[in-house]
Coordinates of C-alpha atoms in Angstrom, one line a residue:
M23 CA 58.4 -23.3 -88.3
T24 CA 58.1 -25.4 -91.6
S25 CA 58.8 -23.8 -94.7
K26 CA 55.8 -22.3 -96.2
Q27 CA 54.5 -19.4 -98.3
H28 CA 52.9 -16.5 -96.2
K29 CA 50.1 -15.6 -98.4
R30 CA 49.5 -12.1 -96.6
T31 CA 52.9 -10.4 -95.0
L32 CA 53.7 -7.2 -94.1
L33 CA 56.9 -5.7 -95.4
K34 CA 58.3 -2.8 -93.3
L35 CA 60.7 -1.0 -95.7
S36 CA 63.0 1.4 -94.3
G37 CA 63.7 4.8 -95.6
E38 CA 67.6 4.0 -96.1
A39 CA 66.6 1.4 -98.0
L40 CA 65.4 3.5 -101.0
M41 CA 68.9 5.4 -101.0
G42 CA 71.4 3.0 -102.9
D43 CA 74.3 5.0 -102.2
D44 CA 73.2 8.1 -102.2
A45 CA 73.5 10.2 -99.1
F46 CA 69.8 11.0 -98.7
G47 CA 66.8 11.0 -101.3
I48 CA 65.3 8.0 -103.9
N49 CA 68.0 6.3 -105.6
R50 CA 65.6 5.6 -109.0
S51 CA 67.8 2.2 -109.7
T52 CA 67.2 1.0 -106.8
I53 CA 63.5 1.5 -105.9
V54 CA 63.1 0.1 -109.5
R55 CA 65.1 -3.0 -108.2
M56 CA 62.8 -3.4 -105.3
T57 CA 59.7 -3.6 -107.7
E58 CA 60.5 -6.1 -109.5
E59 CA 60.9 -8.0 -106.6
V60 CA 57.6 -7.1 -105.2
A61 CA 56.1 -7.6 -108.8
E62 CA 57.7 -11.4 -107.9
V63 CA 56.4 -11.8 -105.0
V64 CA 52.5 -10.6 -105.9
A65 CA 52.5 -12.6 -109.0
M66 CA 52.7 -15.7 -106.6
G67 CA 49.6 -14.6 -105.2
V68 CA 50.6 -13.2 -102.1
Q69 CA 48.9 -10.3 -100.5
L70 CA 51.2 -8.1 -99.7
A71 CA 51.4 -4.5 -97.9
I72 CA 53.9 -1.9 -97.2
V73 CA 55.1 0.0 -94.7
I74 CA 58.2 2.6 -95.4
G75 CA 60.2 4.9 -93.0
G76 CA 61.0 8.7 -94.1
G77 CA 64.6 8.5 -93.0
N78 CA 66.4 8.9 -96.4
I79 CA 64.3 12.3 -96.9
F80 CA 64.1 13.3 -93.4
R81 CA 68.0 13.2 -93.4
G82 CA 68.1 15.7 -95.8
V83 CA 66.9 18.2 -93.4
A84 CA 68.1 16.8 -90.2
P85 CA 70.9 19.6 -89.6
G86 CA 68.1 22.2 -90.1
A87 CA 65.8 19.6 -87.3
Q88 CA 68.3 20.4 -84.4
G89 CA 66.7 21.7 -81.4
M90 CA 62.8 21.0 -83.0
D91 CA 59.9 20.1 -81.1
R92 CA 59.8 16.3 -80.8
A93 CA 56.3 16.1 -82.1
T94 CA 57.2 18.7 -85.0
A95 CA 60.0 16.4 -86.0
D96 CA 57.5 13.3 -86.2
Y97 CA 55.1 15.2 -88.3
M98 CA 58.0 16.2 -90.3
G99 CA 58.7 12.5 -90.6
M100 CA 55.4 11.2 -91.0
M101 CA 55.1 13.5 -94.9
A102 CA 58.7 12.2 -95.6
T103 CA 57.2 8.6 -95.4
V104 CA 54.1 10.0 -97.4
M105 CA 56.8 11.0 -100.1
N106 CA 58.7 7.8 -100.3
S107 CA 54.8 5.6 -100.4
L108 CA 53.4 8.0 -103.6
A109 CA 57.4 7.1 -105.5
L110 CA 56.9 3.4 -104.3
Q111 CA 53.5 3.5 -105.9
D112 CA 54.6 5.1 -108.8
A113 CA 57.4 2.9 -109.7
L114 CA 54.8 -0.1 -109.1
K115 CA 52.7 1.4 -111.4
H116 CA 55.4 1.4 -114.1
R117 CA 55.9 -2.2 -113.4
G118 CA 52.4 -3.2 -113.9
V119 CA 51.5 -3.5 -110.3
D120 CA 48.3 -2.0 -108.5
A121 CA 49.1 -0.3 -105.8
R122 CA 46.8 2.2 -103.0
V123 CA 48.4 4.5 -100.2
Q124 CA 46.5 4.9 -97.8
S125 CA 47.9 7.4 -95.0
A126 CA 47.2 7.8 -91.2
L127 CA 47.0 11.6 -91.9
N128 CA 43.8 13.4 -93.5
I129 CA 45.5 14.4 -97.2
E130 CA 42.9 13.3 -99.3
Q131 CA 44.2 15.4 -102.0
V132 CA 47.1 13.6 -102.6
V133 CA 46.4 10.1 -101.1
E134 CA 43.4 8.4 -99.3
P135 CA 43.0 7.7 -95.4
Y136 CA 43.4 4.8 -94.0
I137 CA 40.1 2.5 -93.4
R138 CA 40.6 -1.3 -92.5
P139 CA 38.3 -2.6 -94.8
K140 CA 38.9 -1.0 -97.9
A141 CA 42.9 -2.3 -97.2
L142 CA 41.3 -5.5 -96.7
R143 CA 39.5 -5.6 -99.8
Y144 CA 42.5 -3.9 -101.5
L145 CA 44.6 -7.1 -100.8
E146 CA 42.0 -10.0 -101.3
E147 CA 41.8 -8.0 -105.0
G148 CA 45.6 -8.6 -105.4
K149 CA 46.8 -4.9 -105.2
V150 CA 49.6 -3.9 -102.9
V151 CA 48.4 -1.1 -100.1
I152 CA 51.1 1.0 -99.1
F153 CA 50.3 2.3 -95.4
A154 CA 51.8 5.7 -95.1
A155 CA 52.5 8.5 -92.5
G156 CA 53.0 6.0 -90.0
T157 CA 50.6 5.8 -87.2
G158 CA 49.2 9.0 -87.0
N159 CA 50.7 10.1 -84.0
P160 CA 54.2 11.6 -83.1
F161 CA 56.2 9.4 -80.9
F162 CA 55.4 6.3 -82.1
T163 CA 58.4 4.9 -84.8
T164 CA 57.2 3.0 -88.1
D165 CA 58.2 -0.1 -86.6
T166 CA 55.5 0.5 -84.1
A167 CA 53.0 1.0 -87.0
A168 CA 54.2 -2.1 -89.1
A169 CA 53.5 -4.1 -86.0
L170 CA 50.0 -2.2 -85.8
R171 CA 49.3 -2.6 -89.4
G172 CA 50.6 -5.7 -89.3
A173 CA 48.1 -7.2 -87.0
E174 CA 45.5 -5.1 -87.9
I175 CA 44.7 -6.9 -91.1
G176 CA 45.8 -10.2 -90.3
A177 CA 49.1 -10.7 -91.7
E178 CA 51.1 -14.2 -91.3
I179 CA 54.3 -12.2 -90.9
V180 CA 56.0 -9.1 -90.6
L181 CA 59.2 -8.9 -92.9
K182 CA 61.6 -6.6 -91.5
A183 CA 63.8 -5.5 -94.9
T184 CA 67.1 -3.6 -93.7
K185 CA 70.5 -3.7 -95.0
V186 CA 71.9 -6.3 -92.7
D187 CA 70.9 -10.0 -93.8
G188 CA 69.5 -11.0 -90.5
I189 CA 70.2 -10.9 -86.5
Y190 CA 73.8 -11.4 -85.5
T191 CA 75.8 -12.4 -82.3
A192 CA 77.7 -9.3 -83.0
D193 CA 78.2 -6.7 -84.9
P194 CA 79.5 -8.2 -88.2
K195 CA 81.4 -5.2 -89.4
K196 CA 83.6 -5.3 -85.9
D197 CA 83.3 -8.5 -85.0
P198 CA 84.2 -11.2 -88.5
S199 CA 83.7 -14.3 -85.5
A200 CA 79.7 -12.8 -85.2
T201 CA 77.2 -15.6 -86.7
R202 CA 73.9 -14.8 -87.8
Y203 CA 70.8 -16.3 -85.5
H204 CA 68.7 -18.6 -88.4
K205 CA 65.6 -18.4 -85.5
I206 CA 65.4 -16.7 -82.0
S207 CA 62.5 -16.5 -79.9
F208 CA 60.7 -13.0 -78.5
D209 CA 62.0 -14.0 -74.9
E210 CA 65.7 -15.1 -75.8
A211 CA 65.8 -11.7 -78.5
I212 CA 64.5 -9.6 -75.4
G213 CA 67.0 -11.5 -73.1
K214 CA 70.0 -11.2 -75.0
R215 CA 69.1 -7.3 -75.3
L216 CA 68.7 -7.3 -79.3
E217 CA 67.5 -4.4 -80.7
I218 CA 65.5 -5.6 -83.7
M219 CA 62.7 -3.1 -83.5
D220 CA 61.7 -0.1 -80.9
A221 CA 60.2 -2.0 -77.8
T222 CA 56.6 -1.0 -78.5
A223 CA 56.4 -2.5 -81.8
F224 CA 58.5 -5.9 -80.7
A225 CA 55.9 -5.7 -77.9
L226 CA 53.1 -5.8 -80.0
C227 CA 54.4 -8.8 -81.9
R228 CA 55.1 -10.6 -79.6
D229 CA 51.6 -10.0 -77.6
Q230 CA 49.9 -11.0 -81.1
K231 CA 52.3 -14.0 -81.9
L232 CA 52.9 -12.0 -85.1
P233 CA 56.5 -13.6 -86.0
I234 CA 59.2 -11.0 -87.5
R235 CA 62.0 -12.2 -90.0
V236 CA 64.7 -9.9 -90.7
F237 CA 66.6 -10.0 -93.9
S238 CA 68.8 -8.1 -96.4
I239 CA 66.5 -6.1 -98.9
N240 CA 70.0 -5.8 -100.8
K241 CA 69.9 -9.6 -101.6
P242 CA 68.9 -10.3 -104.9
G243 CA 65.6 -13.1 -104.5
A244 CA 65.7 -12.6 -100.7
L245 CA 61.9 -11.2 -100.4
K246 CA 61.0 -14.2 -102.4
R247 CA 62.4 -16.6 -100.0
A248 CA 61.3 -14.3 -96.8
V249 CA 57.8 -14.7 -98.0
S250 CA 57.9 -18.6 -99.3
G251 CA 59.4 -19.3 -95.4
E252 CA 63.0 -20.4 -96.7
D253 CA 66.0 -19.8 -94.2
E254 CA 66.5 -16.3 -95.3
G255 CA 67.7 -13.6 -92.9
T256 CA 66.6 -14.7 -89.0
L257 CA 63.1 -15.6 -88.2
V258 CA 61.9 -13.9 -84.5
H259 CA 59.4 -16.4 -83.0
V260 CA 56.5 -16.8 -80.2

């Protein structure tokens, strides 16, 4: 894939990415730094949509969730993503970036519902669209929500932002000789049993020929380089 700017991009942020060095919750300095990076790519003319996980908030109540019904726990997790989405929207507002939150769950007193044509219009107007509450269904992860929303809005790529700067041949923390894949095909990743996204999300991206780039959100300027199609992290392609 040649280096080029992705005009419409879906950014998948893990909830843990908002924690910084905290045990759970939202680290203010971390979210402010992220908004700076988001503002930078929006200023480039990129149409950016974001899906955020809720693990950072849900982790705080995890001990109490042990033995809980899976569907109930998943709905709690969806509500955590709404909280994260509102926090990011507020931080972007203070940075001067116009953002809208759309929720897959119907809570109109707090955020507007997900409506695809309206989301597309917001993107075309240069607004950041934050998709909250996953797919709105239990048993589906926010990875699947990112793949689904990415396909629905016609994104050119899904950027999966994590704490690791790409996909490695082995765990770099355990094996110093592990090397990073610069790019790898979907079929190769499946053959090597690399855990990039959950199986449903990964299959959807593959079927829709929607590439995935895995990169570290903690590296300064990494988001801009990933959006620009530079060799940042690992590109998973058809």
